[in-house]
Amino acid sequence: MPLTSAIGSIVGEDIRSPINVPQFPRSAMDGIAVRTADLKGDGPWCLPIQTVIEAGNTTPHSLLDQHVVKIMTGAPLAEGADAVIKIEDVIVQDNKAVISQLPAPGSFIRPMGNDITSGQVLFRRGDLLRPGDIGILASIGLQQVMVTPRPRIALVSTGSEIVEPGAQLQYGQIYDSNIPTLYSLLSYDRFPVQTQERVRSNDLEPLRETLKRCLEHHDLVITTGAVSMGDYDFIPDIVTALGGKLLFYKVAVKPGKPTLIADMGQCWLVSLPGNPVSVLVGYFLYVRRVVSRLSGLPFEPVRSHATLAGDVRVSGNRFNIVGARLEKTVKGLVAHPSPRQESGRLSSARSIDGLMMIEGGTRTVKKGTQVLVELLNHERLP
Ligand code: AMP
Ligand code: MG
């Protein structure tokens, strides 16, 4: 990739510097370069200025005995000089420099390779390129960098009932919130979405056709709906018909039981049920992990214990994922559970920043209980 396009990408191979940076010893100050051995006895010393070396000077200079050179910041040091004195600390008159303080050898000199040495490994395969890293790569002269390509992602929402926001709703219709949810979650985690499709039909054929097309041109297809037990939930059949390998279908997790992940050969398929909260939770539990790994990023969930700030009613045997707003207090993390979370009630998941993980079994988990939470902090990801 061209260097400046590679921000946020993952380095695809170890990168060693082909050069020393700088390639020559250079002055760190505007000043006078001296050979300290020339400054014998007690100062002050008065020595003639042999020449002026500016930054960008390409002809090497050798310092004559008992001379000094005037030198600018960034200019290559004259051969034989071993210290630079700041111009403020020198009196210059009649093309001579009067020096009153003996500088320590090496003062205000940036030696060759001071920043980066030739052969030094600067980046490892799998490192994330942050904005400052682009400058480092430019400083070793690279124009392009080998990166792991971002997966090409398609989002497909399904169902006769779904309508694009902006259109007029007819009786029986709802607005599609799943595509905007997934699109914004992925974008916020900096995974660009390439394609968005709505299959506004309950029939098998249009769904099969759209899925087949998307699977051919992407690395990951994420669908919502048509994956449960209803008469029109065709995705599991289509996976089989297209020769896909199911990694799993149905998880003992609430919400989002009819979730499916399949290896479709050249492409991965993650199918989430249509309920909007299942989609939100499914993003964090499955999609984020899959996309991170496809992007060459290790994914380590960040989990913590928190104190429940209110009772949570759970029922059934499935493992429960309950959204929470997290608050840092002097006594530790406090989890405010989503009020009235239900898979079809997206507004109940407003501004959650953690997912509480609560064992199955019908009961009320009381305020004050310690619960395990997966933190959703997006800033953690590239
Ligand atoms: P399904 O998994 O297709 O049976 O859908 C489950 C529930 O989610 C139904 O009430 C659907 O109407 C609803 N639903 C499906 N897709 C969407 C969507 N894209 N946006 C909002 N709700 C949806
Ligand atoms: Mg449906």
GROMACS .gro file of C-alpha atoms and ligand atoms in nm:
model
  406
    1MET     CA    1   0.000   0.000   0.000
    2PRO     CA    2   0.117   0.357  -0.055
    3LEU     CA    3   0.252   0.475   0.278
    4THR     CA    4  -0.004   0.741   0.361
    5SER     CA    5  -0.294   0.511   0.276
    6ALA     CA    6  -0.169   0.250   0.519
    7ILE     CA    7  -0.271   0.423   0.844
    8GLY     CA    8  -0.467   0.176   1.054
    9SER     CA    9  -0.344  -0.124   0.854
   10ILE     CA   10  -0.163  -0.424   0.992
   11VAL     CA   11   0.198  -0.475   0.892
   12GLY     CA   12   0.228  -0.785   0.673
   13GLU     CA   13   0.601  -0.857   0.713
   14ASP     CA   14   0.887  -0.761   0.945
   15ILE     CA   15   1.033  -0.427   0.838
   16ARG     CA   16   1.406  -0.359   0.880
   17SER     CA   17   1.561  -0.026   0.811
   18PRO     CA   18   1.774  -0.031   0.495
   19ILE     CA   19   1.968   0.275   0.613
   20ASN     CA   20   2.109   0.455   0.913
   21VAL     CA   21   1.904   0.757   1.014
   22PRO     CA   22   2.079   0.989   0.989
   23GLN     CA   23   2.329   0.849   0.743
   24PHE     CA   24   2.595   1.099   0.856
   25PRO     CA   25   2.680   1.268   1.187
   26ARG     CA   26   2.500   1.598   1.196
   27SER     CA   27   2.480   1.904   1.412
   28ALA     CA   28   2.193   1.932   1.657
   29MET     CA   29   2.235   2.310   1.688
   30ASP     CA   30   2.323   2.623   1.496
   31GLY     CA   31   2.675   2.679   1.621
   32ILE     CA   32   3.046   2.626   1.587
   33ALA     CA   33   3.196   2.283   1.532
   34VAL     CA   34   3.536   2.226   1.691
   35ARG     CA   35   3.799   1.962   1.746
   36THR     CA   36   3.817   1.961   2.126
   37ALA     CA   37   4.184   1.858   2.115
   38ASP     CA   38   4.259   2.195   1.953
   39LEU     CA   39   4.141   2.379   2.264
   40LYS     CA   40   4.453   2.335   2.477
   41GLY     CA   41   4.537   2.509   2.802
   42ASP     CA   42   4.307   2.773   2.945
   43GLY     CA   43   4.050   2.956   2.733
   44PRO     CA   44   3.920   3.165   2.589
   45TRP     CA   45   4.037   3.039   2.253
   46CYS     CA   46   4.016   3.233   1.932
   47LEU     CA   47   4.015   3.023   1.616
   48PRO     CA   48   3.952   3.112   1.250
   49ILE     CA   49   3.628   3.000   1.085
   50GLN     CA   50   3.727   2.774   0.799
   51THR     CA   51   3.386   2.762   0.629
   52VAL     CA   52   3.010   2.759   0.682
   53ILE     CA   53   2.824   2.428   0.648
   54GLU     CA   54   2.452   2.450   0.590
   55ALA     CA   55   2.188   2.177   0.613
   56GLY     CA   56   2.170   2.001   0.280
   57ASN     CA   57   2.539   2.054   0.208
   58THR     CA   58   2.651   1.756   0.000
   59THR     CA   59   3.030   1.809  -0.016
   60PRO     CA   60   3.218   1.660   0.278
   61HIS     CA   61   3.448   1.900   0.464
   62SER     CA   62   3.755   1.817   0.673
   63LEU     CA   63   3.831   2.041   0.966
   64LEU     CA   64   4.181   2.195   0.939
   65ASP     CA   65   4.405   2.199   1.247
   66GLN     CA   66   4.336   2.490   1.479
   67HIS     CA   67   4.023   2.591   1.290
   68VAL     CA   68   3.650   2.575   1.349
   69VAL     CA   69   3.351   2.564   1.115
   70LYS     CA   70   3.026   2.747   1.146
   71ILE     CA   71   2.748   2.490   1.118
   72MET     CA   72   2.367   2.492   1.100
   73THR     CA   73   2.124   2.252   1.261
   74GLY     CA   74   2.099   1.934   1.054
   75ALA     CA   75   2.415   2.002   0.855
   76PRO     CA   76   2.672   1.722   0.818
   77LEU     CA   77   2.954   1.759   1.064
   78ALA     CA   78   3.300   1.841   0.927
   79GLU     CA   79   3.529   1.541   0.948
   80GLY     CA   80   3.759   1.582   1.250
   81ALA     CA   81   3.515   1.792   1.450
   82ASP     CA   82   3.393   1.625   1.768
   83ALA     CA   83   3.174   1.887   1.937
   84VAL     CA   84   2.937   2.167   1.852
   85ILE     CA   85   2.901   2.481   2.063
   86LYS     CA   86   2.575   2.671   2.042
   87ILE     CA   87   2.610   2.996   1.850
   88GLU     CA   88   2.469   3.180   2.153
   89ASP     CA   89   2.775   3.071   2.355
   90VAL     CA   90   3.034   3.193   2.103
   91ILE     CA   91   3.146   3.539   2.003
   92VAL     CA   92   3.198   3.564   1.627
   93GLN     CA   93   3.403   3.855   1.494
   94ASP     CA   94   3.630   3.908   1.193
   95ASN     CA   95   3.566   3.556   1.071
   96LYS     CA   96   3.695   3.419   1.399
   97ALA     CA   97   3.517   3.245   1.683
   98VAL     CA   98   3.595   3.323   2.046
   99ILE     CA   99   3.518   3.023   2.264
  100SER     CA  100   3.530   3.051   2.640
  101GLN     CA  101   3.396   2.714   2.757
  102LEU     CA  102   3.554   2.382   2.668
  103PRO     CA  103   3.273   2.160   2.528
  104ALA     CA  104   3.253   1.792   2.615
  105PRO     CA  105   3.337   1.572   2.315
  106GLY     CA  106   3.015   1.472   2.137
  107SER     CA  107   2.819   1.780   2.248
  108PHE     CA  108   2.530   1.866   2.017
  109ILE     CA  109   2.626   1.603   1.764
  110ARG     CA  110   2.373   1.350   1.639
  111PRO     CA  111   2.588   1.054   1.541
  112MET     CA  112   2.519   0.841   1.238
  113GLY     CA  113   2.234   0.600   1.316
  114ASN     CA  114   2.136   0.803   1.619
  115ASP     CA  115   1.766   0.765   1.536
  116ILE     CA  116   1.759   0.432   1.354
  117THR     CA  117   2.040   0.194   1.268
  118SER     CA  118   2.068   0.009   0.942
  119GLY     CA  119   1.918  -0.341   0.977
  120GLN     CA  120   1.716  -0.251   1.286
  121VAL     CA  121   1.374  -0.421   1.296
  122LEU     CA  122   1.127  -0.136   1.328
  123PHE     CA  123   0.799  -0.320   1.281
  124ARG     CA  124   0.689  -0.678   1.317
  125ARG     CA  125   0.429  -0.856   1.111
  126GLY     CA  126   0.098  -0.798   1.291
  127ASP     CA  127   0.183  -0.451   1.424
  128LEU     CA  128  -0.078  -0.184   1.377
  129LEU     CA  129   0.031   0.124   1.182
  130ARG     CA  130  -0.054   0.439   1.376
  131PRO     CA  131  -0.019   0.786   1.229
  132GLY     CA  132   0.328   0.848   1.378
  133ASP     CA  133   0.450   0.518   1.235
  134ILE     CA  134   0.394   0.643   0.882
  135GLY     CA  135   0.653   0.914   0.944
  136ILE     CA  136   0.902   0.656   1.074
  137LEU     CA  137   0.859   0.450   0.758
  138ALA     CA  138   0.902   0.762   0.548
  139SER     CA  139   1.221   0.846   0.740
  140ILE     CA  140   1.378   0.519   0.620
  141GLY     CA  141   1.279   0.606   0.265
  142LEU     CA  142   0.983   0.374   0.208
  143GLN     CA  143   0.710   0.474  -0.036
  144GLN     CA  144   0.504   0.161   0.010
  145VAL     CA  145   0.446  -0.086   0.289
  146MET     CA  146   0.335  -0.449   0.287
  147VAL     CA  147   0.014  -0.479   0.487
  148THR     CA  148  -0.244  -0.746   0.559
  149PRO     CA  149  -0.542  -0.651   0.344
  150ARG     CA  150  -0.856  -0.550   0.527
  151PRO     CA  151  -1.130  -0.807   0.479
  152ARG     CA  152  -1.393  -0.705   0.226
  153ILE     CA  153  -1.717  -0.702   0.419
  154ALA     CA  154  -2.077  -0.724   0.298
  155LEU     CA  155  -2.384  -0.666   0.515
  156VAL     CA  156  -2.711  -0.829   0.415
  157SER     CA  157  -3.038  -0.774   0.597
  158THR     CA  158  -3.337  -0.988   0.511
  159GLY     CA  159  -3.715  -0.989   0.539
  160SER     CA  160  -4.021  -0.867   0.353
  161GLU     CA  161  -4.100  -0.635   0.641
  162ILE     CA  162  -3.786  -0.423   0.637
  163VAL     CA  163  -3.782  -0.080   0.479
  164GLU     CA  164  -3.499   0.165   0.434
  165PRO     CA  165  -3.516   0.460   0.675
  166GLY     CA  166  -3.658   0.756   0.486
  167ALA     CA  167  -3.928   0.558   0.304
  168GLN     CA  168  -4.292   0.558   0.412
  169LEU     CA  169  -4.387   0.262   0.631
  170GLN     CA  170  -4.684   0.051   0.522
  171TYR     CA  171  -4.886  -0.156   0.765
  172GLY     CA  172  -4.674  -0.452   0.880
  173GLN     CA  173  -4.342  -0.293   0.789
  174ILE     CA  174  -4.053  -0.177   1.007
  175TYR     CA  175  -3.741   0.022   0.940
  176ASP     CA  176  -3.419  -0.169   0.894
  177SER     CA  177  -3.200  -0.084   1.191
  178ASN     CA  178  -2.967  -0.381   1.158
  179ILE     CA  179  -2.761  -0.260   0.865
  180PRO     CA  180  -2.705   0.083   1.023
  181THR     CA  181  -2.614  -0.085   1.353
  182LEU     CA  182  -2.357  -0.317   1.198
  183TYR     CA  183  -2.225  -0.051   0.965
  184SER     CA  184  -2.162   0.192   1.248
  185LEU     CA  185  -2.012  -0.067   1.482
  186LEU     CA  186  -1.772  -0.181   1.212
  187SER     CA  187  -1.684   0.173   1.110
  188TYR     CA  188  -1.625   0.273   1.470
  189ASP     CA  189  -1.387  -0.020   1.505
  190ARG     CA  190  -1.232   0.098   1.175
  191PHE     CA  191  -1.337  -0.195   0.960
  192PRO     CA  192  -1.472  -0.052   0.636
  193VAL     CA  193  -1.791  -0.203   0.494
  194GLN     CA  194  -1.787  -0.252   0.121
  195THR     CA  195  -2.140  -0.360   0.041
  196GLN     CA  196  -2.483  -0.321   0.198
  197GLU     CA  197  -2.780  -0.514   0.064
  198ARG     CA  198  -3.140  -0.552   0.171
  199VAL     CA  199  -3.321  -0.863   0.057
  200ARG     CA  200  -3.677  -0.736   0.093
  201SER     CA  201  -3.840  -1.068   0.041
  202ASN     CA  202  -3.909  -1.383   0.239
  203ASP     CA  203  -3.852  -1.611  -0.060
  204LEU     CA  204  -3.560  -1.846  -0.088
  205GLU     CA  205  -3.444  -1.755  -0.438
  206PRO     CA  206  -3.367  -1.382  -0.400
  207LEU     CA  207  -3.189  -1.455  -0.071
  208ARG     CA  208  -2.986  -1.737  -0.223
  209GLU     CA  209  -2.894  -1.526  -0.524
  210THR     CA  210  -2.782  -1.227  -0.311
  211LEU     CA  211  -2.585  -1.444  -0.072
  212LYS     CA  212  -2.412  -1.628  -0.352
  213ARG     CA  213  -2.312  -1.302  -0.520
  214CYS     CA  214  -2.187  -1.147  -0.194
  215LEU     CA  215  -1.993  -1.459  -0.096
  216GLU     CA  216  -1.808  -1.446  -0.428
  217HIS     CA  217  -1.683  -1.091  -0.387
  218HIS     CA  218  -1.613  -1.056  -0.016
  219ASP     CA  219  -1.412  -1.213   0.263
  220LEU     CA  220  -1.689  -1.187   0.518
  221VAL     CA  221  -2.065  -1.168   0.474
  222ILE     CA  222  -2.277  -1.077   0.775
  223THR     CA  223  -2.650  -1.140   0.748
  224THR     CA  224  -2.937  -1.060   0.979
  225GLY     CA  225  -3.263  -1.252   0.994
  226ALA     CA  226  -3.387  -1.566   0.818
  227VAL     CA  227  -3.180  -1.795   1.035
  228SER     CA  228  -3.429  -1.912   1.301
  229MET     CA  229  -3.706  -2.170   1.306
  230GLY     CA  230  -3.968  -1.987   1.096
  231ASP     CA  231  -4.111  -2.100   0.763
  232TYR     CA  232  -3.895  -1.849   0.575
  233ASP     CA  233  -3.569  -1.895   0.760
  234PHE     CA  234  -3.370  -2.030   0.469
  235ILE     CA  235  -3.012  -1.941   0.554
  236PRO     CA  236  -2.909  -2.279   0.703
  237ASP     CA  237  -3.044  -2.454   0.391
  238ILE     CA  238  -2.867  -2.212   0.162
  239VAL     CA  239  -2.537  -2.269   0.344
  240THR     CA  240  -2.573  -2.642   0.284
  241ALA     CA  241  -2.683  -2.595  -0.078
  242LEU     CA  242  -2.380  -2.374  -0.148
  243GLY     CA  243  -2.146  -2.634  -0.001
  244GLY     CA  244  -2.058  -2.433   0.311
  245LYS     CA  245  -1.928  -2.591   0.630
  246LEU     CA  246  -2.119  -2.499   0.943
  247LEU     CA  247  -1.889  -2.418   1.233
  248PHE     CA  248  -2.192  -2.388   1.452
  249TYR     CA  249  -2.561  -2.318   1.429
  250LYS     CA  250  -2.746  -2.222   1.747
  251VAL     CA  251  -2.575  -2.115   2.065
  252ALA     CA  252  -2.699  -2.151   2.422
  253VAL     CA  253  -2.683  -1.775   2.466
  254LYS     CA  254  -2.959  -1.525   2.519
  255PRO     CA  255  -3.012  -1.314   2.314
  256GLY     CA  256  -2.920  -1.456   1.977
  257LYS     CA  257  -2.971  -1.832   1.995
  258PRO     CA  258  -3.006  -1.894   1.619
  259THR     CA  259  -2.662  -1.762   1.531
  260LEU     CA  260  -2.461  -1.936   1.263
  261ILE     CA  261  -2.104  -1.922   1.144
  262ALA     CA  262  -2.002  -2.104   0.828
  263ASP     CA  263  -1.688  -2.151   0.626
  264MET     CA  264  -1.798  -2.085   0.270
  265GLY     CA  265  -1.463  -2.163   0.110
  266GLN     CA  266  -1.324  -1.826   0.004
  267CYS     CA  267  -1.549  -1.637   0.242
  268TRP     CA  268  -1.684  -1.651   0.596
  269LEU     CA  269  -2.051  -1.617   0.674
  270VAL     CA  270  -2.180  -1.492   1.007
  271SER     CA  271  -2.559  -1.504   1.027
  272LEU     CA  272  -2.725  -1.326   1.314
  273PRO     CA  273  -3.095  -1.344   1.395
  274GLY     CA  274  -3.303  -1.044   1.295
  275ASN     CA  275  -3.380  -0.906   1.638
  276PRO     CA  276  -3.190  -0.581   1.674
  277VAL     CA  277  -3.049  -0.648   2.022
  278SER     CA  278  -2.930  -0.990   1.908
  279VAL     CA  279  -2.749  -0.811   1.627
  280LEU     CA  280  -2.584  -0.564   1.863
  281VAL     CA  281  -2.475  -0.837   2.104
  282GLY     CA  282  -2.382  -1.070   1.817
  283TYR     CA  283  -2.149  -0.804   1.684
  284PHE     CA  284  -1.953  -0.794   2.006
  285LEU     CA  285  -1.959  -1.168   2.071
  286TYR     CA  286  -1.882  -1.298   1.722
  287VAL     CA  287  -1.840  -1.044   1.443
  288ARG     CA  288  -1.579  -0.832   1.616
  289ARG     CA  289  -1.365  -1.135   1.687
  290VAL     CA  290  -1.396  -1.271   1.334
  291VAL     CA  291  -1.321  -0.938   1.165
  292SER     CA  292  -1.026  -0.865   1.393
  293ARG     CA  293  -0.865  -1.198   1.317
  294LEU     CA  294  -0.934  -1.171   0.944
  295SER     CA  295  -0.757  -0.835   0.962
  296GLY     CA  296  -0.450  -0.988   1.123
  297LEU     CA  297  -0.524  -0.835   1.462
  298PRO     CA  298  -0.516  -1.052   1.768
  299PHE     CA  299  -0.839  -1.012   1.958
  300GLU     CA  300  -0.826  -1.032   2.335
  301PRO     CA  301  -1.152  -0.952   2.507
  302VAL     CA  302  -1.117  -0.715   2.801
  303ARG     CA  303  -1.317  -0.843   3.095
  304SER     CA  304  -1.361  -0.719   3.445
  305HIS     CA  305  -1.576  -0.771   3.750
  306ALA     CA  306  -1.838  -0.512   3.835
  307THR     CA  307  -2.098  -0.461   4.104
  308LEU     CA  308  -2.457  -0.472   3.986
  309ALA     CA  309  -2.635  -0.143   4.048
  310GLY     CA  310  -2.984  -0.292   4.013
  311ASP     CA  311  -3.166  -0.627   4.012
  312VAL     CA  312  -3.156  -0.827   3.689
  313ARG     CA  313  -3.424  -1.084   3.617
  314VAL     CA  314  -3.304  -1.375   3.402
  315SER     CA  315  -3.497  -1.679   3.288
  316GLY     CA  316  -3.432  -2.001   3.100
  317ASN     CA  317  -3.121  -2.212   3.085
  318ARG     CA  318  -2.922  -2.020   2.827
  319PHE     CA  319  -2.623  -1.810   2.924
  320ASN     CA  320  -2.737  -1.447   2.951
  321ILE     CA  321  -2.572  -1.146   2.796
  322VAL     CA  322  -2.713  -0.829   2.946
  323GLY     CA  323  -2.601  -0.484   2.839
  324ALA     CA  324  -2.478  -0.243   3.103
  325ARG     CA  325  -2.364   0.112   3.134
  326LEU     CA  326  -2.042   0.107   3.334
  327GLU     CA  327  -1.940   0.359   3.593
  328LYS     CA  328  -1.598   0.386   3.753
  329THR     CA  329  -1.625   0.458   4.124
  330VAL     CA  330  -1.377   0.462   4.412
  331LYS     CA  331  -1.514   0.121   4.508
  332GLY     CA  332  -1.453  -0.018   4.159
  333LEU     CA  333  -1.660  -0.071   3.850
  334VAL     CA  334  -2.039  -0.047   3.883
  335ALA     CA  335  -2.270  -0.195   3.618
  336HIS     CA  336  -2.605  -0.027   3.556
  337PRO     CA  337  -2.807  -0.292   3.373
  338SER     CA  338  -3.001  -0.200   3.060
  339PRO     CA  339  -3.354  -0.132   3.173
  340ARG     CA  340  -3.596  -0.394   3.041
  341GLN     CA  341  -3.356  -0.555   2.794
  342GLU     CA  342  -3.534  -0.762   2.535
  343SER     CA  343  -3.404  -0.879   2.202
  344GLY     CA  344  -3.660  -0.677   2.009
  345ARG     CA  345  -3.623  -0.360   2.211
  346LEU     CA  346  -3.321  -0.180   2.073
  347SER     CA  347  -3.375   0.136   2.274
  348SER     CA  348  -3.316  -0.071   2.588
  349ALA     CA  349  -2.954  -0.111   2.482
  350ARG     CA  350  -2.892   0.260   2.448
  351SER     CA  351  -2.537   0.368   2.547
  352ILE     CA  352  -2.424   0.036   2.686
  353ASP     CA  353  -2.049   0.004   2.724
  354GLY     CA  354  -2.031  -0.343   2.870
  355LEU     CA  355  -2.191  -0.685   2.831
  356MET     CA  356  -2.261  -0.865   3.157
  357MET     CA  357  -2.220  -1.241   3.136
  358ILE     CA  358  -2.467  -1.415   3.361
  359GLU     CA  359  -2.510  -1.792   3.397
  360GLY     CA  360  -2.838  -1.949   3.294
  361GLY     CA  361  -3.117  -2.042   3.539
  362THR     CA  362  -3.436  -1.855   3.616
  363ARG     CA  363  -3.379  -1.614   3.904
  364THR     CA  364  -3.326  -1.256   4.005
  365VAL     CA  365  -2.963  -1.153   4.026
  366LYS     CA  366  -2.962  -0.903   4.308
  367LYS     CA  367  -2.821  -0.554   4.315
  368GLY     CA  368  -2.476  -0.567   4.477
  369THR     CA  369  -2.380  -0.900   4.314
  370GLN     CA  370  -2.040  -0.920   4.145
  371VAL     CA  371  -2.080  -0.989   3.774
  372LEU     CA  372  -1.835  -1.052   3.492
  373VAL     CA  373  -1.845  -0.784   3.221
  374GLU     CA  374  -1.689  -0.769   2.877
  375LEU     CA  375  -1.590  -0.409   2.812
  376LEU     CA  376  -1.692  -0.272   2.476
  377ASN     CA  377  -1.445   0.017   2.473
  378HIS     CA  378  -1.406   0.075   2.105
  379GLU     CA  379  -1.098   0.288   2.149
  380ARG     CA  380  -0.906  -0.027   2.232
  381LEU     CA  381  -0.921  -0.141   1.872
  382PRO     CA  382  -0.730   0.016   1.585
  383AMP     P1  383  -3.602  -1.307   1.198
  383AMP     O1  384  -3.476  -1.346   1.266
  383AMP     O2  385  -3.586  -1.284   1.052
  383AMP     O3  386  -3.713  -1.399   1.232
  383AMP     O4  387  -3.642  -1.167   1.262
  383AMP     C1  388  -3.665  -1.156   1.399
  383AMP     C2  389  -3.725  -1.024   1.434
  383AMP     O5  390  -3.635  -0.919   1.399
  383AMP     C3  391  -3.852  -0.993   1.358
  383AMP     O6  392  -3.940  -0.926   1.445
  383AMP     C4  393  -3.807  -0.903   1.245
  383AMP     O7  394  -3.910  -0.822   1.198
  383AMP     C5  395  -3.699  -0.824   1.312
  383AMP     N1  396  -3.601  -0.779   1.215
  383AMP     C6  397  -3.547  -0.855   1.117
  383AMP     N2  398  -3.462  -0.784   1.043
  383AMP     C7  399  -3.463  -0.659   1.095
  383AMP     C8  400  -3.394  -0.540   1.061
  383AMP     N3  401  -3.308  -0.537   0.959
  383AMP     N4  402  -3.415  -0.430   1.136
  383AMP     C9  403  -3.501  -0.435   1.241
  383AMP     N5  404  -3.567  -0.544   1.278
  383AMP    C10  405  -3.551  -0.657   1.205
  384MG      MG  406  -3.711  -1.258   0.890
   0.00000   0.00000   0.00000
